[in-house]
Coordinates of C-alpha atoms and ligand atoms in Angstrom, one line a residue:
M270 CA -7.7 -21.6 -0.6
R271 CA -6.7 -18.1 -1.4
R272 CA -3.3 -19.3 -2.9
A273 CA -5.6 -21.4 -5.1
A274 CA -7.9 -18.6 -6.4
F275 CA -5.1 -17.1 -7.8
L276 CA -4.0 -19.9 -9.7
A277 CA -7.3 -20.7 -10.9
A278 CA -7.2 -17.5 -12.7
G279 CA -5.3 -19.2 -15.8
G280 CA -8.6 -20.3 -18.3
A281 CA -9.2 -18.0 -20.9
L282 CA -6.6 -15.6 -22.0
T283 CA -7.1 -12.5 -24.2
T284 CA -4.4 -10.8 -25.5
T285 CA -3.6 -7.2 -24.0
A286 CA -3.9 -4.1 -26.8
L287 CA -2.5 -1.0 -25.1
S288 CA -4.1 1.7 -26.5
A289 CA -5.3 5.2 -25.4
A290 CA -8.7 3.8 -25.9
A291 CA -8.3 2.0 -22.6
L292 CA -8.0 4.8 -20.5
R293 CA -10.5 6.7 -22.0
P294 CA -12.7 7.6 -19.2
L295 CA -16.6 6.7 -19.0
T296 CA -18.8 9.2 -18.0
A297 CA -22.0 10.7 -18.5
R298 CA -21.9 14.1 -19.0
A299 CA -25.1 14.2 -21.9
A300 CA -27.6 16.4 -20.2
G301 CA -29.7 15.0 -18.0
A302 CA -28.0 11.9 -17.2
E303 CA -28.6 11.3 -13.5
T304 CA -27.3 8.2 -13.0
L305 CA -23.8 6.7 -15.0
D306 CA -24.9 3.1 -15.8
V307 CA -21.2 1.1 -16.3
T308 CA -20.4 -2.4 -16.6
L309 CA -18.0 -3.6 -15.4
T310 CA -16.3 -7.4 -16.3
S311 CA -13.8 -8.8 -14.8
A312 CA -11.7 -11.5 -17.2
P313 CA -8.2 -12.8 -17.5
L314 CA -5.8 -11.1 -19.5
L315 CA -2.2 -11.9 -20.5
F316 CA -0.7 -8.6 -20.1
A317 CA 2.6 -7.8 -21.8
P318 CA 3.5 -4.0 -20.4
F319 CA 7.2 -4.4 -21.4
P320 CA 9.2 -7.1 -23.9
G321 CA 9.7 -10.1 -22.2
V322 CA 7.1 -9.6 -19.5
S323 CA 3.7 -11.6 -19.9
Y324 CA 1.9 -11.9 -17.3
R325 CA -1.3 -13.9 -16.8
G326 CA -3.4 -11.3 -14.7
L327 CA -6.8 -10.4 -14.4
A328 CA -8.5 -7.3 -15.7
F329 CA -11.8 -5.2 -15.9
N330 CA -13.0 -4.4 -19.0
G331 CA -9.9 -5.7 -20.6
T332 CA -7.5 -3.1 -19.7
I333 CA -5.1 -3.3 -16.3
P334 CA -5.9 -0.8 -14.5
G335 CA -9.4 -0.7 -15.3
P336 CA -11.1 2.2 -16.9
V337 CA -11.7 5.7 -15.2
L338 CA -14.5 6.4 -13.9
R339 CA -15.5 9.6 -13.5
V340 CA -19.0 10.8 -11.9
R341 CA -20.1 14.2 -10.9
Q342 CA -20.7 15.0 -7.5
G343 CA -24.4 14.2 -6.7
Q344 CA -24.9 11.8 -9.5
R345 CA -25.9 8.3 -9.2
L346 CA -23.8 5.7 -10.1
R347 CA -24.7 2.0 -11.0
V348 CA -22.4 -0.8 -12.0
R349 CA -23.0 -4.0 -13.0
Y350 CA -20.1 -6.3 -12.3
V351 CA -19.8 -9.5 -14.1
N352 CA -17.6 -11.9 -13.0
R353 CA -15.7 -13.8 -15.5
S354 CA -12.6 -14.0 -13.4
G355 CA -12.3 -17.5 -12.8
G356 CA -13.0 -17.5 -9.1
P357 CA -15.1 -15.5 -6.8
S358 CA -15.0 -11.7 -6.7
T359 CA -16.4 -8.3 -5.5
V360 CA -15.6 -5.0 -5.9
H361 CA -14.6 -2.4 -3.0
W362 CA -15.1 1.5 -3.6
H363 CA -12.0 2.7 -1.9
G364 CA -12.7 6.3 0.1
M365 CA -16.3 6.4 -0.4
I366 CA -18.8 6.6 2.2
L367 CA -21.5 4.6 0.8
P368 CA -24.0 2.1 2.3
N369 CA -22.5 -0.5 4.0
A370 CA -24.1 -3.8 1.5
M371 CA -22.4 -2.0 -1.3
D372 CA -18.9 -1.6 0.3
G373 CA -17.7 -5.2 -1.4
V374 CA -16.1 -6.8 1.2
A375 CA -16.4 -10.0 0.6
D376 CA -18.0 -12.4 3.4
V377 CA -18.1 -9.5 5.7
T378 CA -20.5 -7.0 3.6
Q379 CA -21.7 -9.2 1.1
A380 CA -21.3 -13.0 -0.1
P381 CA -18.4 -13.1 -2.9
V382 CA -20.0 -13.1 -6.4
P383 CA -19.1 -16.8 -7.9
D384 CA -17.5 -16.9 -11.2
G385 CA -20.1 -16.4 -14.2
A386 CA -22.5 -14.3 -12.0
E387 CA -23.4 -10.9 -11.4
F388 CA -23.8 -8.2 -8.7
L389 CA -25.8 -4.8 -8.9
Y390 CA -23.8 -1.9 -7.2
E391 CA -25.6 0.9 -6.8
F392 CA -24.9 4.5 -4.9
T393 CA -24.0 8.1 -4.8
P394 CA -20.3 8.4 -5.3
A395 CA -19.3 10.4 -2.3
P396 CA -17.3 12.4 -1.2
A397 CA -15.8 14.4 -4.0
G398 CA -12.0 13.9 -5.1
T399 CA -9.5 10.9 -6.5
R400 CA -10.8 8.0 -5.3
W401 CA -10.6 4.1 -6.6
Y402 CA -12.0 0.7 -6.9
H403 CA -10.8 -2.5 -6.8
S404 CA -11.5 -6.2 -5.7
H405 CA -11.4 -7.2 -2.4
V406 CA -10.9 -11.1 -2.6
F407 CA -7.2 -11.5 -2.6
P408 CA -4.7 -11.7 -4.7
Q409 CA -7.3 -10.3 -7.3
A410 CA -5.7 -6.7 -6.8
L411 CA -2.4 -8.0 -6.9
A412 CA -3.2 -9.6 -10.2
G413 CA -4.8 -6.3 -11.8
L414 CA -8.3 -5.5 -10.7
F415 CA -8.3 -1.8 -10.1
G416 CA -9.3 1.1 -11.2
M417 CA -9.6 5.0 -10.6
I418 CA -12.8 6.8 -10.0
V419 CA -13.2 10.2 -9.8
V420 CA -16.1 12.2 -8.3
E421 CA -16.0 16.1 -9.8
D422 CA -16.1 18.6 -7.5
P423 CA -18.4 21.4 -9.4
H424 CA -16.6 24.0 -6.8
D425 CA -13.0 23.2 -7.5
E426 CA -10.5 25.5 -9.0
P427 CA -10.5 24.5 -12.5
A428 CA -7.8 22.8 -14.2
D429 CA -6.6 23.0 -18.1
Q430 CA -5.7 18.9 -18.0
D431 CA -7.1 16.7 -15.0
I432 CA -5.1 13.8 -15.9
A433 CA -5.3 10.2 -13.9
L434 CA -2.2 8.6 -13.2
V435 CA -2.4 5.0 -11.9
F436 CA 0.7 4.0 -10.4
H437 CA 0.9 0.0 -10.5
D438 CA 3.4 -3.2 -10.8
V439 CA 3.0 -6.4 -12.0
P440 CA 3.9 -9.0 -9.4
V441 CA 6.7 -12.4 -9.9
P442 CA 3.3 -14.9 -8.9
A443 CA 5.3 -17.2 -7.2
S444 CA 6.8 -14.3 -4.5
I445 CA 3.6 -13.4 -3.5
D446 CA 3.1 -17.4 -2.2
S447 CA 6.8 -16.9 -0.2
A448 CA 6.0 -13.1 0.8
M449 CA 2.7 -14.6 2.5
K450 CA 5.2 -17.4 4.3
G451 CA 7.5 -14.4 5.5
T452 CA 10.0 -16.4 3.4
S453 CA 10.6 -14.1 0.1
T454 CA 13.6 -13.0 -0.6
A455 CA 12.7 -10.0 -2.8
P456 CA 15.2 -7.7 -2.4
M457 CA 14.2 -4.2 -0.5
V458 CA 15.9 -0.8 -1.4
D459 CA 15.1 2.3 -0.6
P460 CA 15.6 5.5 -2.6
F461 CA 17.4 7.1 0.0
G462 CA 19.9 4.1 -0.1
S463 CA 19.0 3.6 4.0
P464 CA 22.1 1.4 5.3
E465 CA 19.4 -1.0 7.2
L466 CA 17.6 -1.7 4.3
A467 CA 20.8 -2.3 1.8
A468 CA 21.9 -4.4 4.6
M469 CA 19.0 -6.4 4.4
A470 CA 18.5 -7.1 1.1
P471 CA 21.1 -9.7 0.3
D472 CA 20.1 -12.0 3.1
G473 CA 16.6 -11.5 2.0
K474 CA 15.8 -10.6 5.7
M475 CA 12.5 -8.6 4.5
G476 CA 10.9 -12.0 3.7
D477 CA 7.5 -10.3 3.2
E478 CA 8.5 -8.6 0.1
V479 CA 6.4 -9.3 -3.3
A480 CA 9.0 -9.1 -6.3
Y481 CA 7.7 -6.9 -9.4
Q482 CA 8.8 -7.7 -12.7
A483 CA 7.7 -4.5 -14.6
H484 CA 6.7 -1.3 -13.3
C485 CA 3.7 0.5 -15.1
I486 CA 1.6 3.9 -15.3
N487 CA -1.7 3.7 -16.8
G488 CA -0.8 0.1 -18.0
A489 CA 2.1 0.6 -19.5
C490 CA 6.1 0.9 -18.9
Y491 CA 8.6 3.2 -20.0
P492 CA 9.2 4.0 -22.8
K493 CA 6.0 2.7 -23.8
T494 CA 3.9 5.2 -21.4
Q495 CA 1.4 7.2 -22.8
P496 CA 3.0 11.0 -23.5
I497 CA 1.0 14.2 -22.1
E498 CA 1.2 16.8 -24.2
V499 CA 0.9 20.5 -21.9
R500 CA 1.1 23.7 -23.5
V501 CA 2.7 27.1 -21.8
G502 CA 0.5 28.6 -19.7
Q503 CA -1.4 25.8 -18.4
R504 CA -2.2 24.5 -15.1
I505 CA -2.5 21.0 -14.9
R506 CA -3.6 19.0 -12.4
L507 CA -2.3 15.4 -11.9
R508 CA -4.3 12.5 -9.6
I509 CA -2.3 10.0 -8.3
L510 CA -2.9 6.7 -7.0
N511 CA -0.4 4.0 -6.0
A512 CA -2.3 1.1 -6.6
N513 CA 0.6 -1.3 -6.1
A514 CA -0.1 -3.6 -3.3
T515 CA 2.9 -3.7 -0.5
Q516 CA 5.3 -0.8 -2.0
T517 CA 5.7 2.9 -1.6
R518 CA 6.3 4.9 -4.2
Y519 CA 8.0 8.4 -4.5
V520 CA 6.7 10.1 -7.0
R521 CA 8.3 13.8 -9.0
L522 CA 8.4 15.3 -12.1
A523 CA 11.6 16.9 -13.2
G524 CA 11.9 20.7 -13.4
H525 CA 8.7 21.6 -11.4
T526 CA 7.8 21.4 -8.0
L527 CA 4.4 20.1 -7.3
R528 CA 1.4 21.8 -5.2
V529 CA -0.4 19.6 -3.3
T530 CA -4.0 20.1 -2.8
H531 CA -5.7 16.8 -2.2
S532 CA -4.7 13.9 0.1
D533 CA -7.1 10.7 -0.8
G534 CA -9.5 12.9 -2.7
N535 CA -9.9 15.2 0.3
P536 CA -8.8 18.8 0.4
L537 CA -5.7 19.6 2.5
P538 CA -6.0 22.3 5.0
Q539 CA -4.0 24.3 3.4
P540 CA -1.8 23.1 -0.2
V541 CA 1.7 22.4 0.0
E542 CA 4.7 22.7 -2.3
V543 CA 7.1 20.0 -2.5
E544 CA 9.4 18.8 -4.9
A545 CA 8.1 14.8 -4.4
L546 CA 5.4 13.0 -3.5
R547 CA 5.4 10.0 -1.1
V548 CA 2.5 7.8 -2.4
G549 CA 2.0 4.8 0.2
V550 CA -0.1 1.8 -1.0
A551 CA -3.5 3.1 -1.9
E552 CA -2.8 6.7 -0.8
R553 CA -3.8 9.3 -3.8
Y554 CA -2.7 12.7 -4.3
D555 CA -4.0 15.3 -6.2
A556 CA -0.7 18.0 -7.1
W557 CA -0.9 20.7 -9.5
F558 CA 2.0 22.6 -11.5
E559 CA 1.8 25.1 -14.1
V560 CA 4.0 24.9 -17.3
S561 CA 6.2 28.0 -17.5
K562 CA 8.2 27.0 -20.2
P563 CA 8.5 25.0 -23.4
G564 CA 10.2 21.7 -23.0
A565 CA 9.9 18.0 -22.0
W566 CA 10.1 16.2 -18.4
L567 CA 9.9 12.8 -17.0
L568 CA 7.4 12.1 -14.2
Q569 CA 9.2 9.4 -12.2
G570 CA 8.0 7.0 -9.7
L571 CA 10.9 5.6 -7.7
S572 CA 10.5 2.6 -6.1
E573 CA 11.5 0.7 -2.8
A574 CA 12.2 -2.1 -4.9
P575 CA 16.0 -1.7 -6.8
T576 CA 16.1 1.2 -7.8
A577 CA 17.0 0.6 -11.2
F578 CA 13.5 -0.2 -12.2
Q579 CA 11.6 2.8 -12.0
Q580 CA 8.3 4.6 -13.4
A581 CA 8.2 6.9 -15.6
L582 CA 6.5 9.2 -18.4
V583 CA 7.2 12.1 -20.6
L584 CA 5.3 15.6 -20.6
H585 CA 6.3 17.8 -23.2
T586 CA 5.3 21.2 -24.9
P587 CA 4.3 21.1 -28.7
G588 CA 7.3 20.2 -31.0
M589 CA 9.7 18.9 -28.1
E590 CA 8.2 15.2 -28.2
N591 CA 11.5 14.2 -29.7
A592 CA 13.8 16.0 -27.5
T593 CA 15.5 13.9 -24.5
P594 CA 13.3 14.4 -21.4
L595 CA 14.7 16.2 -17.9
G596 CA 15.4 13.6 -15.9
V597 CA 15.9 13.3 -12.1
A598 CA 18.3 11.7 -10.0
Q599 CA 17.3 8.2 -8.4
T600 CA 17.5 9.5 -5.3
L601 CA 15.6 11.4 -2.5
V602 CA 18.3 12.3 -0.5
G603 CA 17.8 15.9 0.2
V604 CA 14.8 16.7 -1.3
R605 CA 11.7 18.3 0.5
Y606 CA 8.9 15.3 -0.4
F607 CA 5.5 15.2 1.2
T608 CA 5.0 14.1 4.5
Y609 CA 2.3 14.3 7.5
E610 CA 4.4 16.3 9.2
L611 CA 5.2 18.9 6.6
A612 CA 1.9 19.2 5.4
G613 CA -0.1 18.7 9.2
A614 CA 2.5 22.1 10.2
A615 CA 3.5 19.1 13.0
Q616 CA 4.4 20.9 16.5
A617 CA 7.2 19.9 18.4
V618 CA 7.6 16.3 19.4
G619 CA 6.3 15.3 22.1
T620 CA 3.1 17.5 21.5
Q621 CA -0.5 16.1 22.2
P622 CA -3.4 16.9 20.2
R623 CA -5.6 18.7 22.2
A624 CA -8.1 16.2 24.2
Q625 CA -11.2 15.5 22.5
P626 CA -14.8 15.2 24.7
A627 CA -15.1 11.6 25.9
G628 CA -15.8 9.1 23.1
V629 CA -14.5 5.7 22.1
R630 CA -10.8 5.1 22.1
Q631 CA -8.7 2.1 21.0
A632 CA -4.7 1.7 20.8
Y633 CA -3.3 -0.9 18.4
V634 CA 0.5 -2.2 18.3
L635 CA 1.1 -3.5 15.1
G636 CA 3.8 -6.1 15.4
G637 CA 4.5 -9.7 13.7
G638 CA 6.4 -10.1 10.6
A639 CA 9.4 -12.0 11.7
W640 CA 11.5 -14.1 9.2
G641 CA 9.4 -16.8 8.1
S642 CA 6.3 -15.8 10.3
D643 CA 3.3 -15.9 8.5
R644 CA 0.9 -13.4 11.4
W645 CA 0.8 -9.4 11.3
T646 CA -0.7 -8.8 14.2
M647 CA -2.9 -5.9 16.2
N648 CA -2.5 -6.4 20.0
G649 CA -0.9 -9.4 19.2
K650 CA -3.9 -11.0 17.7
V651 CA -4.8 -11.9 14.0
W652 CA -7.6 -11.6 11.9
P653 CA -10.5 -12.9 13.0
H654 CA -9.2 -12.5 16.7
T655 CA -8.3 -8.8 16.5
E656 CA -10.0 -6.3 19.1
K657 CA -13.0 -4.6 17.1
I658 CA -13.8 -1.1 17.7
V659 CA -17.5 -0.8 18.3
V660 CA -19.6 2.1 18.2
R661 CA -23.1 3.9 18.5
R662 CA -23.8 6.5 15.4
G663 CA -22.7 9.9 16.8
D664 CA -19.6 8.5 18.6
R665 CA -16.2 9.9 18.7
V666 CA -13.7 7.7 17.7
E667 CA -9.7 8.1 18.3
V668 CA -7.6 5.0 17.2
R669 CA -4.1 5.2 18.3
F670 CA -1.2 2.9 16.4
T671 CA 2.3 2.5 17.5
N672 CA 4.3 0.2 15.1
K673 CA 6.8 -2.1 16.5
T674 CA 7.7 -3.8 13.0
D675 CA 10.3 -2.8 10.6
M676 CA 8.1 -2.0 7.8
H677 CA 5.5 1.0 7.2
H678 CA 1.9 0.2 7.4
P679 CA -0.6 1.8 5.3
M680 CA -3.8 1.7 7.5
H681 CA -7.3 2.0 5.6
L682 CA -10.4 2.1 7.4
H683 CA -13.5 1.7 5.2
G684 CA -16.5 3.8 4.8
H685 CA -15.2 7.0 6.9
V686 CA -12.7 10.0 6.2
F687 CA -10.7 10.3 9.6
D688 CA -8.3 13.1 10.5
V689 CA -4.8 12.2 11.5
V690 CA -4.3 14.3 14.2
E691 CA -0.7 12.9 15.7
T692 CA 2.3 10.9 14.1
N693 CA 5.5 10.2 15.6
G694 CA 5.1 11.8 18.9
R695 CA 4.0 15.3 17.2
A696 CA 0.4 16.9 17.0
L697 CA -0.5 17.8 13.7
R698 CA -1.6 22.0 13.8
Y699 CA -3.6 21.1 10.7
P700 CA -5.6 17.5 11.1
L701 CA -5.2 15.6 7.6
P702 CA -8.5 14.2 6.0
K703 CA -7.5 11.0 4.9
D704 CA -8.7 7.1 4.1
T705 CA -5.6 5.2 4.5
A706 CA -2.2 6.8 6.4
L707 CA 1.2 5.0 6.1
V708 CA 2.2 4.3 9.9
D709 CA 6.4 4.8 10.1
P710 CA 8.4 1.8 10.8
N711 CA 10.4 0.9 14.5
G712 CA 8.4 2.7 16.6
G713 CA 6.2 5.0 14.9
T714 CA 3.1 6.1 16.2
M715 CA -0.1 7.6 15.0
T716 CA -3.6 9.1 15.9
W717 CA -6.7 9.5 14.2
R718 CA -10.2 10.9 15.0
F719 CA -13.5 10.5 13.1
R720 CA -17.2 10.8 14.1
A721 CA -19.0 7.7 13.5
D722 CA -21.5 9.1 11.5
S723 CA -21.5 6.9 8.7
P724 CA -24.1 4.2 7.3
P725 CA -24.4 1.7 10.3
G726 CA -22.7 -1.8 9.4
R727 CA -19.5 -3.3 9.4
W728 CA -16.4 -1.2 8.1
L729 CA -13.1 -2.9 8.1
L730 CA -9.7 -1.1 9.1
H731 CA -6.9 -2.8 8.0
C732 CA -3.3 -2.7 6.5
H733 CA -3.2 -2.0 2.7
N734 CA -0.6 -4.0 2.3
D735 CA -2.4 -6.9 0.8
I736 CA 0.3 -9.7 2.4
H737 CA 0.1 -8.3 6.0
M738 CA -3.4 -8.0 5.6
M739 CA -4.1 -11.6 4.7
D740 CA -1.5 -12.7 7.1
G741 CA -4.0 -10.8 9.9
L742 CA -3.4 -6.8 10.0
R743 CA -7.0 -6.7 9.9
T744 CA -10.0 -5.5 12.3
E745 CA -13.5 -3.7 12.0
V746 CA -15.3 -0.7 13.0
D747 CA -18.7 -2.1 14.4
Y748 CA -21.8 0.5 14.7
Q749 CA -24.3 -1.2 17.5
Ligands
C2O487 CU1 -8.8 0.1 -0.7 CU2 -10.0 -3.0 2.1 O1 -9.5 -1.7 0.8
CU488 CU1 1.5 -3.7 7.1

């Protein structure tokens, strides 16, 4: 069924036209515009971001990624969703706290929108920050149905340029099916050159990896990515989203450090200066830099797929568009990159976060994922048999994960911002406000805390690796 839906996405194809207009944000800055009205139409698209790659994907409004939506804090958003995708579909507003009926989860918060039908999403986007939207019907997000939404906070420090960067990749369709069965032979190599992973690649032991045939930023592959002109003295804010459905990205800007101010759109307790970002599936980071001299530099995304493939885009000062950009090495060994431990000022191993007053507690052991298996489990069970977290409005909730598998799991909670208070046995001095967080493999642990003060309903809690979610790693937080 879930695979059939993907194949059904064939249908009428249009050809992609890559242009700056594709990423022109849809805004409503006109005076008195209290509501931003947008129509999002999903439809098949023949996506050709690189010579030799032509992929039958799905697009919102004719582009992959879909348009960047920008709203002011407090403004209302009304999205008329027209589904021409060829199958049932929804739009999920990732990172938003909104009425449950607007959350866009097929068969949980709404009936999926049939092909040819429409649905009206209407809410006041909050909290402020860099968030995103995507189909919540597998595998439509893998196929291209995603985009960024920015809720502008008038109190934010001003930037001379505010740039949305969506990192995404083009899957090899057949590999999705084998990844679901756990028999994929797509290689997996990380940029640290870790011997374990290097050894696994040739015999295909990572049976859950999707193979990707092209690596893009904002709909194009280097060197066709749109260069960004910056000027000396400018302070630039990058809003980075990893929209890849299965893989972490490491992002670097040659010749610069990045000042990270927000994780998943939420202000960090204190900004952190790094040489690279680690961006798990579905995570967002706001990273700033100042242009101190003329030049041309590569902004790069290092993948955990073979490092021969990487995303890149040129930033340059006026007159430097034809200069050879300064690049960085294809390794992260010895590089200071963003981790939760660093940003949260982790304390010594074995420290525990201060106990919180009694509330709801749930522990999950993440398991499964053996070679040839199509099961990823929470306490040994797969959705819909996983243990749910039942809360009353106002409850304090603590969720603890222990990851017994050999892959990272980007765990995501709908409709809430949680605090990461512990990771790998170290309490964080500064809890990190997030909606998606990577739980490290091979025994890694993580503890979240949040207040159950969102609108009542059923809020999904799942791994944002689409393969893992479809293979069972999914539960929910239900308000009584
Ligand atoms: Cu980004 Cu369940 O979603
Ligand atoms: Cu996972």
